[in-house]
Coordinates of C-alpha atoms and ligand atoms in Angstrom, one line a residue:
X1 CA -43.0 -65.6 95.6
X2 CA -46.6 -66.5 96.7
X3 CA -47.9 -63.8 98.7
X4 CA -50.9 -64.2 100.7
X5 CA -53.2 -62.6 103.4
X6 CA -56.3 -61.7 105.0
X7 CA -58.1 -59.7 107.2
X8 CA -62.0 -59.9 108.8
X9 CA -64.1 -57.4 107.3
X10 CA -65.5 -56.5 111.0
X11 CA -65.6 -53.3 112.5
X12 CA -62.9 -50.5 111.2
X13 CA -59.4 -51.0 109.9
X14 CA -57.5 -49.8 113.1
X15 CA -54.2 -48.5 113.4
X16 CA -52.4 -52.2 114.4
X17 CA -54.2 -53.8 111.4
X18 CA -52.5 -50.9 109.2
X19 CA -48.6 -51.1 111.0
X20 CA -48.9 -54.9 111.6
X21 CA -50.3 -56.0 108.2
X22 CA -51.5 -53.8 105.7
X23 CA -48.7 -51.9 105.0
X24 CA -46.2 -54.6 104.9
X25 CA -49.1 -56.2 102.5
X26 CA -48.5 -52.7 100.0
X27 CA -44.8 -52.6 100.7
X28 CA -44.4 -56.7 98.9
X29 CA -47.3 -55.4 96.0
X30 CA -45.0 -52.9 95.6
X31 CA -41.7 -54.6 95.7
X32 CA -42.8 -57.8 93.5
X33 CA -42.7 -56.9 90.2
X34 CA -42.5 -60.1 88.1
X35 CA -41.2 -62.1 90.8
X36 CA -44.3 -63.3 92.2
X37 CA -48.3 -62.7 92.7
X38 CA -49.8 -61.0 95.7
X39 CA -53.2 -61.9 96.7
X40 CA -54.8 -60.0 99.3
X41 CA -58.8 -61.4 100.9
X42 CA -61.5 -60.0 102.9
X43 CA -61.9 -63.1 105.3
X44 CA -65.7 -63.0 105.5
X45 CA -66.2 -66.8 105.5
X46 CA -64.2 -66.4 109.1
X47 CA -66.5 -63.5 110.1
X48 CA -69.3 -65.7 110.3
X49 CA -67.5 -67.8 112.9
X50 CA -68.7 -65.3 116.1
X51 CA -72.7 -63.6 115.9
X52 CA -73.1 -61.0 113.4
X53 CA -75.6 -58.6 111.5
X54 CA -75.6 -59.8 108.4
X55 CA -76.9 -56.3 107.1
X56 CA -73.9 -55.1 109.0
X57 CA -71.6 -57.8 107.1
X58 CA -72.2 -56.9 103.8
X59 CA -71.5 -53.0 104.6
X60 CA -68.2 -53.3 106.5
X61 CA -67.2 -56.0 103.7
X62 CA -67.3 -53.1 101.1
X63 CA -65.6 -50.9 103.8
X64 CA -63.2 -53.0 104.4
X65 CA -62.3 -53.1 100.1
X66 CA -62.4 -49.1 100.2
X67 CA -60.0 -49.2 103.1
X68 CA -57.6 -51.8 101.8
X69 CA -57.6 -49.8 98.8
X70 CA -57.1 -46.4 100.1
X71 CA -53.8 -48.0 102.2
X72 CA -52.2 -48.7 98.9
X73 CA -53.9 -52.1 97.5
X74 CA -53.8 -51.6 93.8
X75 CA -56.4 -54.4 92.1
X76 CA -54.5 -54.1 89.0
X77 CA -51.7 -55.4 90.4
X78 CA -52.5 -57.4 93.1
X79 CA -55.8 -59.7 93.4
X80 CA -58.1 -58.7 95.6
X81 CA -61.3 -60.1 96.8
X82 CA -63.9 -61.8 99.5
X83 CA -63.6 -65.4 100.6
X84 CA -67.4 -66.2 99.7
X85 CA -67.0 -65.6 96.0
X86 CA -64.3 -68.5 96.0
X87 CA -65.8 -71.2 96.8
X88 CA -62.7 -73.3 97.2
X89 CA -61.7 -72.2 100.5
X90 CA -64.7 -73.6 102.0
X91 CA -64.3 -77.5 99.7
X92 CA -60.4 -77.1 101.2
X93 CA -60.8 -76.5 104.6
X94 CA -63.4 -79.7 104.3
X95 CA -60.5 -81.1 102.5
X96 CA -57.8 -80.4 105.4
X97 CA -60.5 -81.4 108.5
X98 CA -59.6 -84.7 107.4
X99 CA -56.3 -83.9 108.2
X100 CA -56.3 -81.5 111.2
X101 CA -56.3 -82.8 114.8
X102 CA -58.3 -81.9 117.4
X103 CA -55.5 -81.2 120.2
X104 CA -53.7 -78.9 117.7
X105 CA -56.9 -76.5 117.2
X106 CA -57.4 -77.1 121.0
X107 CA -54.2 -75.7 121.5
X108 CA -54.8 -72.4 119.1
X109 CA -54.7 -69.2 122.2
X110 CA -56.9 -67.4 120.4
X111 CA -60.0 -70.2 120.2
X112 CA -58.6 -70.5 124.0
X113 CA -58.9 -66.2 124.0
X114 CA -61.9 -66.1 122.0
X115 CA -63.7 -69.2 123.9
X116 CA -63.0 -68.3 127.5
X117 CA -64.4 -70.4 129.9
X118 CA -67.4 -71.0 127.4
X119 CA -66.3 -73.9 125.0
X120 CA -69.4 -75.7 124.6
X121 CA -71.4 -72.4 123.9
X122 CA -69.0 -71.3 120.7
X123 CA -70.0 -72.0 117.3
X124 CA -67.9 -75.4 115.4
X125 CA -66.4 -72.5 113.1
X126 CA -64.9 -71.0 115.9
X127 CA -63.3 -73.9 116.9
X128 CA -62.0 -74.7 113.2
X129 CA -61.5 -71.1 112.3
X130 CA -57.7 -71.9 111.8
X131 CA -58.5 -74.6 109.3
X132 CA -60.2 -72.3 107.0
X133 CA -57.0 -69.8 107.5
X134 CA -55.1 -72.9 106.6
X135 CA -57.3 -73.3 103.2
X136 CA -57.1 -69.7 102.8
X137 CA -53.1 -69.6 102.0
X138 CA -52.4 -73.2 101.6
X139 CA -54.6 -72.9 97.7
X140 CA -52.5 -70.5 96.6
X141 CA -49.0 -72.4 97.4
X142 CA -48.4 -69.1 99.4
X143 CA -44.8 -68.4 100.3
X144 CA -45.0 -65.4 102.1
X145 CA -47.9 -64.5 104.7
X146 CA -47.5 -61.2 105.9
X147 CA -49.3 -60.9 109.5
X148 CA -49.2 -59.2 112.6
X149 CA -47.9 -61.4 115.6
X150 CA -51.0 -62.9 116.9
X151 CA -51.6 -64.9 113.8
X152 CA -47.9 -66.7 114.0
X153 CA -49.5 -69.9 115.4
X154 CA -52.2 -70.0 112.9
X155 CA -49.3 -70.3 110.0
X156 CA -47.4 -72.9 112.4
X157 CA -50.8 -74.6 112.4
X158 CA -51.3 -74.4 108.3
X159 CA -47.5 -75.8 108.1
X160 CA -48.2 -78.8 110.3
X161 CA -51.8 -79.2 108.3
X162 CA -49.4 -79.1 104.7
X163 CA -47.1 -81.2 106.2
X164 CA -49.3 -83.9 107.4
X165 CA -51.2 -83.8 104.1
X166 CA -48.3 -83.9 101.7
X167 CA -47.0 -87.1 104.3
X168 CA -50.3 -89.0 103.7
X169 CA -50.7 -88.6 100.2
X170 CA -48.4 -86.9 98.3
X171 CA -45.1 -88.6 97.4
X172 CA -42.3 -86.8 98.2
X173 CA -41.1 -85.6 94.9
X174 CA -45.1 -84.0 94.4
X175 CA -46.1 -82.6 96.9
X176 CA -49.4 -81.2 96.9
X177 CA -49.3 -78.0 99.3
X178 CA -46.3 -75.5 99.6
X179 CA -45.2 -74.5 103.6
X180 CA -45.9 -71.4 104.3
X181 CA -43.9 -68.9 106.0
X182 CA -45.4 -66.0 107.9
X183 CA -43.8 -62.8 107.3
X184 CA -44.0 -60.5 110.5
X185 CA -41.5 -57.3 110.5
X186 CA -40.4 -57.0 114.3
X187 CA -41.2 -52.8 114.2
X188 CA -44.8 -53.2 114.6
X189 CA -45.4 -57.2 115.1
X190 CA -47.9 -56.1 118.1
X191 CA -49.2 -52.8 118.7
X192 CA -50.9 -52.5 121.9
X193 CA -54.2 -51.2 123.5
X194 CA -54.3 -47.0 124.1
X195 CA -55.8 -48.0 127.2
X196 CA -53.4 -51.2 128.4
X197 CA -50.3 -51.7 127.4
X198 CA -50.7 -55.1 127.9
X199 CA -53.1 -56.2 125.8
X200 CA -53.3 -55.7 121.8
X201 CA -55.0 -53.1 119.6
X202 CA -57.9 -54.7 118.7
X203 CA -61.6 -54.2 117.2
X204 CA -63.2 -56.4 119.9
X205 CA -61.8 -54.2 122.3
X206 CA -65.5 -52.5 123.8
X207 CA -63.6 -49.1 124.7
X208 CA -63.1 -47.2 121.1
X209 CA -60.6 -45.1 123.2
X210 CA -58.0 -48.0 122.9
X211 CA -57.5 -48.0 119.4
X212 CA -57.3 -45.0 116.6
X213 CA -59.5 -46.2 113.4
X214 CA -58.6 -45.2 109.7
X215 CA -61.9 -43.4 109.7
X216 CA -61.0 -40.8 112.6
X217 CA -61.3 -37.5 112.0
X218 CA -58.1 -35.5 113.0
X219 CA -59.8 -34.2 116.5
X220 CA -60.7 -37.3 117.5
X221 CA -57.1 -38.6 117.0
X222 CA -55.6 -35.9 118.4
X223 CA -57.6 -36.7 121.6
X224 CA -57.2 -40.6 121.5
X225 CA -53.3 -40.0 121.7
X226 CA -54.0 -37.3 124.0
X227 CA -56.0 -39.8 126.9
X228 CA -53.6 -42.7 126.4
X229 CA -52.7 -44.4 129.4
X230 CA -48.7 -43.1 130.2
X231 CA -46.7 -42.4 133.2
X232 CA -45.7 -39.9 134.9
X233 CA -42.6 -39.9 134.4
X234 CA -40.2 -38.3 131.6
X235 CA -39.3 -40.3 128.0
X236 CA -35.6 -41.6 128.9
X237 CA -33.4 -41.3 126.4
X238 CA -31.6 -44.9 125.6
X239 CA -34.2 -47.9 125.2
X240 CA -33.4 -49.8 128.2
X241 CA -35.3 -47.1 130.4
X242 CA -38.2 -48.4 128.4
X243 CA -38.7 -51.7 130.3
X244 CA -41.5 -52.1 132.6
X245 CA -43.0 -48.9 131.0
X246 CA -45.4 -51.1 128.3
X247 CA -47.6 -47.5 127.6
X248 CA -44.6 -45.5 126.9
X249 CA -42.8 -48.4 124.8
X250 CA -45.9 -48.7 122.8
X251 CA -46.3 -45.1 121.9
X252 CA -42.9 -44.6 120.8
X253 CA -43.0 -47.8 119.0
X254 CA -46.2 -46.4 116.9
X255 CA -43.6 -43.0 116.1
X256 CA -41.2 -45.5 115.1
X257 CA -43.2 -47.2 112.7
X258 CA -45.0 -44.1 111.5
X259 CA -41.7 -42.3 111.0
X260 CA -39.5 -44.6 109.5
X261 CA -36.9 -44.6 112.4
X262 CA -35.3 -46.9 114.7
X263 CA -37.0 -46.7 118.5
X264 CA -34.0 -45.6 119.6
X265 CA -33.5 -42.8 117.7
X266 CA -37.5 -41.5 118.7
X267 CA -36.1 -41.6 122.8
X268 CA -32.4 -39.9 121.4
X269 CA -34.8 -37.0 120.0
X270 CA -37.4 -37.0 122.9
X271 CA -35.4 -38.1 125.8
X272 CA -36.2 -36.0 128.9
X273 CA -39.5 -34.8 127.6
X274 CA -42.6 -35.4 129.0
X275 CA -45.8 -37.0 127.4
X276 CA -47.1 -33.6 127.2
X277 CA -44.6 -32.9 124.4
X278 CA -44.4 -36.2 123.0
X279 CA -47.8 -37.0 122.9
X280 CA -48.7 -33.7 120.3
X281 CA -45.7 -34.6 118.3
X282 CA -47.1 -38.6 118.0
X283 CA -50.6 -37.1 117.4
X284 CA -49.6 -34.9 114.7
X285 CA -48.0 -37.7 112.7
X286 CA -50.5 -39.9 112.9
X287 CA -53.0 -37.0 111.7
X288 CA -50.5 -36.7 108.9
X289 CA -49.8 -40.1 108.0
X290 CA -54.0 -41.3 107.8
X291 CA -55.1 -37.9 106.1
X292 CA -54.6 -39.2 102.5
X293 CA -55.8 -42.7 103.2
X294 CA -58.8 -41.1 104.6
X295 CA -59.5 -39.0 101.8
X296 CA -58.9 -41.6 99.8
X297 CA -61.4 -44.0 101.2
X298 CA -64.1 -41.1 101.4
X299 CA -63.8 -40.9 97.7
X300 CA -63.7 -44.5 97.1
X301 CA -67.0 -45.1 99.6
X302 CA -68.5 -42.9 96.9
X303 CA -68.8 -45.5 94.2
X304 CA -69.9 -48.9 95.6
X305 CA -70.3 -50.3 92.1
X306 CA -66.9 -49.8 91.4
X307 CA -65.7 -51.7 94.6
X308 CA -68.1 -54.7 94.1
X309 CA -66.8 -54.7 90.4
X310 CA -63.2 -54.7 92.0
X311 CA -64.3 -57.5 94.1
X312 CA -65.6 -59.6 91.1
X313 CA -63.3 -59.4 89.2
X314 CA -60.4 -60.2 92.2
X315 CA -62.6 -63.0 92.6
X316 CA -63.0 -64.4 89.0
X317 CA -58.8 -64.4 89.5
X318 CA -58.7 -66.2 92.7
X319 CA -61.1 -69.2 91.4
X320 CA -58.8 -69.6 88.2
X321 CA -55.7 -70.0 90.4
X322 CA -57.3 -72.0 92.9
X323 CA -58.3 -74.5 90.5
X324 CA -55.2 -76.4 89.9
X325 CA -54.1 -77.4 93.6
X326 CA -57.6 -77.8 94.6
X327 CA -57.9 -80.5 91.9
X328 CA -55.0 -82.2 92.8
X329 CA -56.3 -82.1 96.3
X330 CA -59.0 -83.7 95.8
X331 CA -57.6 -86.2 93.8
X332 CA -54.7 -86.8 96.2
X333 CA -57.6 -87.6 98.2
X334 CA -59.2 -90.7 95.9
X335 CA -62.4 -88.5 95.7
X336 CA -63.8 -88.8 92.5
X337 CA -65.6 -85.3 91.0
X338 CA -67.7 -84.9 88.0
Ligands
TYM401 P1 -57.5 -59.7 111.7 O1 -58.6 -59.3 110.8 O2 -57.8 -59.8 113.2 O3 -56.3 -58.8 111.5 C1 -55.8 -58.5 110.2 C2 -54.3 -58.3 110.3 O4 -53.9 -57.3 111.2 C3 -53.0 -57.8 112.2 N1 -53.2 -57.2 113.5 C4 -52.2 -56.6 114.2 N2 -50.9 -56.4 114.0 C5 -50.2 -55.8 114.9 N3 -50.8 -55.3 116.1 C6 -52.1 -55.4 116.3 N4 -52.6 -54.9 117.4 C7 -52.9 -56.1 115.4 N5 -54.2 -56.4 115.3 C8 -54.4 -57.1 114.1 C9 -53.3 -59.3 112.2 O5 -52.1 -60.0 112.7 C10 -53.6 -59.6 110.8 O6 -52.4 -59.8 110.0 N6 -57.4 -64.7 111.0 C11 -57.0 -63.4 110.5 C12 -57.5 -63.2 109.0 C13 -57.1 -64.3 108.1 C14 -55.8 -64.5 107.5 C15 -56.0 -65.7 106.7 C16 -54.6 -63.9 107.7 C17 -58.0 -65.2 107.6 N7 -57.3 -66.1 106.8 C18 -54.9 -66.2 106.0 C19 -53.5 -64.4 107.0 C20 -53.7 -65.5 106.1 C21 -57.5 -62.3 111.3 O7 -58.5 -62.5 112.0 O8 -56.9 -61.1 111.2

């Protein structure tokens, strides 16, 4: 098992990053043991692909370790580092342009998402975001790429890029790249806006209200849960009552995830009661769950020579086991190196 994964080191670590990825990441670090290697990235090449504060870059990069840490990352087990002190992803996503086409990265919904009615305006990196991602899990022969929902057709896309490649120049009994296969835990594939239940938590979202960040204090949680968007009426008590009710599904999908239990044992316990019980009860647990992993990344924010260390030395990993397919890349390729 090749596990592999990243996340943009912009803005906080929200709640959705944490259910969708990040714990699912410490869950396979954890499970491993000698079957495999995880290897876990700040994607800060792909940060560059939208306009940013480099000032700004560099912080949330180290925040981003110190959070990733504090959820359960261990860098003495698994490798852990930033994209831009591994040069190879950039030489193999040049590597794989060759490869990628056009109409599949003009297909991509987030570019679409991200783009809006604005295409000629966006930055090239934008547009071949996805090829980088490809590079990103396609070096490592990853097996396993544990994600949240919204990144399934970025993995179709590195498949068809691996496939393609390993076609035109690989024989079949060699292939060069390994197919990837996301990893997305239906409990908390897509956790949803506080705000609208119909669109995802996410950082780019301009209303903080929508989304609870690892670094909340236990007030401010308390009143995010408190102001979500409901309605008025009553939890039900099977699931089914649930649909057409995105707000209410969402919330008791987040107690699900947070507790351990099925969704349908959250609406067997809370059936009949209104948001005004349920919603202290889901605050409370999410208070609960992020107070260590707070305390934890307040400690760790302490020492930032101890996190760049982490970093370089993750790093230093990363290159060595990069080296090998990124050779035979190249080479697959009739480039000649010195
Ligand atoms: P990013 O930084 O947007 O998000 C990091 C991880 O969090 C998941 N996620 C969610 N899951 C459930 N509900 C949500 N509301 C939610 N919001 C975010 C994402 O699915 C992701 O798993 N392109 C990637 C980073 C990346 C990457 C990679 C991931 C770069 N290279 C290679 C995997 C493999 C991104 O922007 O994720």
């Amino acid at each position: 098992m090749q596990v592999v994964s990243g996340i943009q080191p912009t803005g906080n670590l929200h709640l959705g990053n944490y259910l969708g990825a990040i714990r699912n990441w410490v869950k396979m670090q954890d499970d491993i043991g000698d079957d495999g290697q995880c290897l876990f990235f700040l994607a800060d090449l792909h940060a560059i692909s939208q306009p940013h504060d480099p000032a700004e870059l560099k912080r949330t990069t180290l925040e981003m370790t110190a959070a990733l840490v504090a959820c359960g990352v261990d860098p003495s087990r698994s490798i852990l580092f930033n994209q831009a002190q591994v040069p190879a992803h950039a030489e193999l996503q040049w590597l794989l342009s060759g490869t990628a086409r056009m109409g599949w990265l003009n297909r991509m919904t987030q570019w679409k998402d991200k783009a809006g009615k604005n295409r000629e305006g966006q930055s090239i990196a934008l547009f071949t975001y996805p090829v980088l991602q490809a590079a990103d899990v396609l070096l490592y022969q990853a097996t396993h790429v544990p994600v949240g929902e919204d990144q399934k057709q970025h993995l179709e896309l590195a498949r068809d890029i691996a496939q393609k490649f390993n076609n035109d120049f690989a024989s079949e009994d060699a292939p060069i790249f390994t197919l990837p296969d996301p990893y997305i835990p239906p409990e908390a594939a897509r956790i949803m806006s506080l705000r609208d239940g119909s669109a995802k938590m996410s950082k780019s979202d301009p209303s903080e209200m929508s989304r609870i960040n690892l670094t909340d204090d236990a007030d401010t949680i308390m009143k995010k849960v408190k102001k979500a968007k409901t309605d008025p009426e009553p939890l039900p008590s099977e699931l089914e009552g649930l649909e057409d009710r995105p707000e209410a599904l969402n919330l008791v999908g987040i107690y699900a995830a947070l507790a351990g239990q099925e969704k349908s044992q959250v609406v067997s316990d809370f059936g009949g009661q209104g948001f005004g019980a349920f919603k202290p009860a889901l605050g409370e647990l999410l208070v609960e769950s992020f107070a260590p992993i707070t305390e934890r990344f307040r400690e760790l924010m302490q020492d930032r020579e101890a996190l760049d260390a982490i970093l370089a030395q993750g790093a230093a990993k990363a290159r060595e086991k990069s080296t090998p397919t990124l050779d035979a890349a190249y080479k697959a390729l009739g480039l000649v190196r010195g």
